[in-house]
Coordinates of C-alpha atoms in Angstrom, one line a residue:
Q141 CA 0.0 0.0 0.0
E142 CA 1.0 3.6 -0.4
C143 CA 1.2 4.0 3.4
G144 CA 3.5 1.1 3.7
S145 CA 1.0 -1.2 5.5
S146 CA 0.2 -4.7 4.5
L147 CA -3.0 -6.0 3.0
T148 CA -5.5 -7.9 5.0
A149 CA -8.3 -10.2 3.8
E150 CA -11.9 -9.4 4.9
T151 CA -14.8 -11.7 4.3
H152 CA -18.5 -10.6 4.0
T153 CA -21.6 -12.7 3.5
K154 CA -24.7 -11.5 1.8
F155 CA -28.1 -13.3 1.6
Y156 CA -30.2 -13.0 -1.6
P157 CA -33.9 -13.7 -0.8
R158 CA -34.8 -14.1 -4.5
T159 CA -32.5 -17.1 -4.9
N160 CA -32.5 -18.1 -1.2
N161 CA -28.7 -18.3 -1.3
T162 CA -25.9 -16.9 0.8
V163 CA -22.8 -15.7 -1.0
T164 CA -19.5 -15.1 0.6
Y165 CA -17.3 -12.3 -0.8
T166 CA -13.6 -11.8 0.1
Y167 CA -12.0 -8.4 -0.2
Y168 CA -8.4 -7.2 0.4
R169 CA -7.9 -3.8 2.1
C170 CA -5.2 -1.9 3.8
S171 CA -4.6 -3.0 7.4
K172 CA -4.0 0.7 8.3
K173 CA -1.4 -0.3 10.9
K174 CA 0.6 2.8 10.0
G175 CA -2.2 5.3 10.1
H176 CA -4.6 6.7 7.6
C177 CA -4.7 5.3 4.0
N178 CA -6.6 6.5 1.0
Q179 CA -6.5 3.2 -0.9
R180 CA -9.8 1.4 -1.5
Y181 CA -10.4 -2.3 -1.1
I182 CA -10.1 -4.7 -4.0
A183 CA -12.1 -7.9 -4.6
K184 CA -10.3 -11.2 -4.3
Q185 CA -11.2 -12.1 -7.9
E186 CA -9.7 -8.9 -9.2
I187 CA -6.4 -9.2 -7.3
E188 CA -6.1 -12.8 -8.5
V189 CA -6.5 -11.7 -12.1
Q190 CA -3.7 -9.1 -11.6
I191 CA -1.5 -11.7 -9.8
R192 CA -1.9 -14.0 -12.8
E193 CA -0.9 -11.2 -15.2
L194 CA 2.3 -10.3 -13.3
I195 CA 3.3 -14.0 -13.2
Q196 CA 2.4 -14.5 -16.8
K197 CA 4.9 -11.9 -17.8
V198 CA 7.8 -14.0 -16.4
S199 CA 6.5 -17.4 -17.3
L200 CA 7.8 -19.8 -20.0
T201 CA 5.4 -21.9 -22.2
P202 CA 6.5 -25.6 -22.7
T203 CA 7.7 -24.7 -26.2
A204 CA 9.8 -21.8 -25.0
Y205 CA 11.0 -23.8 -22.1
K206 CA 12.4 -26.5 -24.4
K207 CA 14.2 -23.8 -26.5
F208 CA 15.8 -22.3 -23.4
L209 CA 17.0 -25.8 -22.3
V210 CA 18.7 -26.3 -25.7
W211 CA 20.4 -22.8 -25.4
L212 CA 21.4 -23.6 -21.8
E213 CA 22.9 -26.9 -22.7
K214 CA 24.8 -25.4 -25.6
D215 CA 26.2 -22.7 -23.4
R216 CA 27.1 -25.2 -20.7
Q217 CA 29.1 -27.3 -23.2
E218 CA 30.9 -24.3 -24.6
A219 CA 31.7 -23.1 -21.1
K220 CA 33.0 -26.6 -20.2
L221 CA 35.3 -26.7 -23.3
N222 CA 36.5 -23.1 -22.6
S223 CA 37.2 -24.0 -18.9
Q224 CA 39.1 -27.2 -19.9
A225 CA 41.2 -25.3 -22.4
Q226 CA 42.1 -22.8 -19.7
I227 CA 43.0 -25.6 -17.3
N228 CA 45.1 -27.4 -19.9
G229 CA 47.0 -24.1 -20.6
L230 CA 47.7 -23.4 -16.9
T231 CA 48.7 -27.0 -16.3
G232 CA 51.2 -26.8 -19.1
E233 CA 52.6 -23.6 -17.6
L234 CA 52.9 -25.2 -14.2
K235 CA 54.8 -28.1 -15.6
A236 CA 57.2 -25.7 -17.3
I237 CA 57.9 -24.0 -14.0
E238 CA 58.5 -27.3 -12.3
I239 CA 61.1 -28.1 -14.9
K240 CA 62.8 -24.7 -14.4
L241 CA 62.9 -25.3 -10.6
D242 CA 64.5 -28.7 -11.1
R243 CA 67.1 -27.2 -13.4
L244 CA 67.7 -24.3 -11.0
I245 CA 68.3 -26.7 -8.1
N246 CA 70.7 -28.8 -10.2
A247 CA 72.6 -25.7 -11.3
Y248 CA 72.9 -24.6 -7.7
L249 CA 74.1 -28.0 -6.5
D250 CA 76.7 -28.0 -9.4
Q251 CA 77.8 -24.6 -8.2
L252 CA 76.9 -23.1 -11.6
I253 CA 74.9 -20.3 -9.9
D254 CA 75.7 -18.2 -6.8
P255 CA 73.4 -18.5 -3.7
Q256 CA 71.9 -15.0 -4.1
N257 CA 70.9 -15.5 -7.7
Y258 CA 69.6 -18.9 -6.8
R259 CA 67.3 -17.5 -4.1
D260 CA 66.1 -14.7 -6.3
K261 CA 65.3 -16.9 -9.2
K262 CA 63.7 -19.5 -7.0
N263 CA 61.4 -17.0 -5.3
E264 CA 60.4 -15.6 -8.7
L265 CA 59.4 -19.1 -10.0
I266 CA 57.6 -20.0 -6.7
Q267 CA 55.5 -16.8 -6.9
A268 CA 54.7 -17.5 -10.5
K269 CA 53.7 -21.1 -9.6
A270 CA 51.4 -19.8 -6.7
G271 CA 49.7 -17.4 -9.1
L272 CA 49.0 -20.2 -11.6
Q273 CA 47.7 -22.5 -8.8
D274 CA 45.3 -19.7 -7.7
K275 CA 44.0 -19.3 -11.2
L276 CA 43.3 -23.0 -11.4
K277 CA 41.5 -23.0 -8.1
D278 CA 39.3 -20.1 -9.3
I279 CA 38.4 -22.0 -12.5
N280 CA 37.5 -25.1 -10.6
S281 CA 35.5 -23.5 -7.8
I282 CA 33.8 -20.5 -9.6
G283 CA 33.5 -21.7 -13.1
N284 CA 30.7 -20.0 -15.1
T285 CA 28.7 -18.5 -12.2
W286 CA 25.8 -17.3 -14.4
L287 CA 24.8 -20.8 -15.7
E288 CA 23.3 -22.1 -12.5
P289 CA 21.2 -19.0 -11.7
F290 CA 20.0 -19.0 -15.3
S291 CA 19.1 -22.6 -15.1
Q292 CA 17.1 -22.0 -11.9
W293 CA 15.3 -19.0 -13.5
T294 CA 14.3 -21.2 -16.4
E295 CA 12.8 -23.8 -14.1
Q296 CA 11.0 -21.2 -12.1
A297 CA 9.6 -19.6 -15.2
F298 CA 8.3 -22.9 -16.5
H299 CA 6.8 -23.7 -13.1
A300 CA 5.0 -20.4 -13.2
C301 CA 3.4 -21.4 -16.5
K302 CA 2.1 -24.6 -15.0
I303 CA 0.7 -22.8 -12.0
L304 CA -1.1 -20.4 -14.3
R305 CA -2.8 -23.3 -16.1
A306 CA -4.4 -24.5 -12.9
K307 CA -7.6 -23.2 -11.4
N308 CA -8.7 -22.5 -7.8
N309 CA -5.1 -22.3 -6.7
G310 CA -4.9 -19.0 -5.0
H311 CA -2.4 -20.1 -2.4
E312 CA 0.0 -21.3 -5.1
L313 CA -0.5 -18.1 -7.1
A314 CA 0.4 -16.0 -4.0
F315 CA 3.5 -18.1 -3.3
M316 CA 4.7 -17.7 -6.9
A317 CA 4.1 -14.0 -6.8
K318 CA 6.3 -13.7 -3.7
T319 CA 8.9 -15.9 -5.5
V320 CA 9.2 -13.7 -8.6
S321 CA 8.9 -10.4 -6.9
S322 CA 10.8 -8.4 -4.3
N323 CA 7.9 -6.1 -3.5
L324 CA 4.2 -5.8 -4.4
F325 CA 2.3 -2.6 -4.0
L326 CA -1.4 -1.8 -4.4
Y327 CA -2.2 1.7 -5.8
N328 CA -5.6 2.8 -7.0
Q329 CA -6.6 -0.9 -7.0
K330 CA -3.7 -1.7 -9.3
L331 CA -1.1 -4.2 -8.3
L332 CA 2.4 -2.9 -9.0
V333 CA 5.5 -5.1 -8.8
N334 CA 9.2 -5.0 -8.5
Y335 CA 10.5 -8.3 -9.8
A336 CA 13.1 -10.2 -7.8
S337 CA 15.9 -9.8 -10.3
P338 CA 16.9 -7.4 -13.1
G339 CA 16.7 -10.2 -15.6
W340 CA 13.0 -10.8 -14.8
N341 CA 12.3 -7.0 -15.0
V342 CA 13.8 -7.0 -18.5
F343 CA 11.9 -10.1 -19.5
A344 CA 8.6 -8.8 -18.2
S345 CA 9.1 -5.5 -19.9
T346 CA 9.2 -7.2 -23.3
R347 CA 5.8 -8.8 -22.8
T348 CA 3.8 -5.8 -21.8

């Protein structure tokens, strides 16, 4: 709400003599926990329609989902090959440094190099070796950090589509709305949303 308070559900029943039926209506209104608020109530059916609209903007149909999986696997394989190429290159450089260290030790033992030059050259090679080992560790531990979040987003977007296809699932709709958004606001009976990630904001903006 504009006042910063949360919404609360309020149920009313109305009896219709002509049909002899009692109908229950549910409305959402500002809880007014932070003081006066000018926002009007909104019917449950209307807010559900708007929640479906905001979820639909970040959902993937089965056809689109399959295409995204193909792109994801292609990128994953390319990233794997690229990482392996980097690992092979760094491993080769490490082996070359090990050979240089062995030759340096042999030269020192054969008194072909003085102690000071030996220490200086040894420290230089050890520092270079440590730097290469750090790079290898980064490749193995970090890898391509964007692939996993993108994979999770794809799964959530497809799950959103499945939830939209179901009926009478207000609880699941509300949970998905909280999943895809960081904040929801109600202004002039219109549900406004800040999506949970910049990527979702961009994706949603292309589907308005």
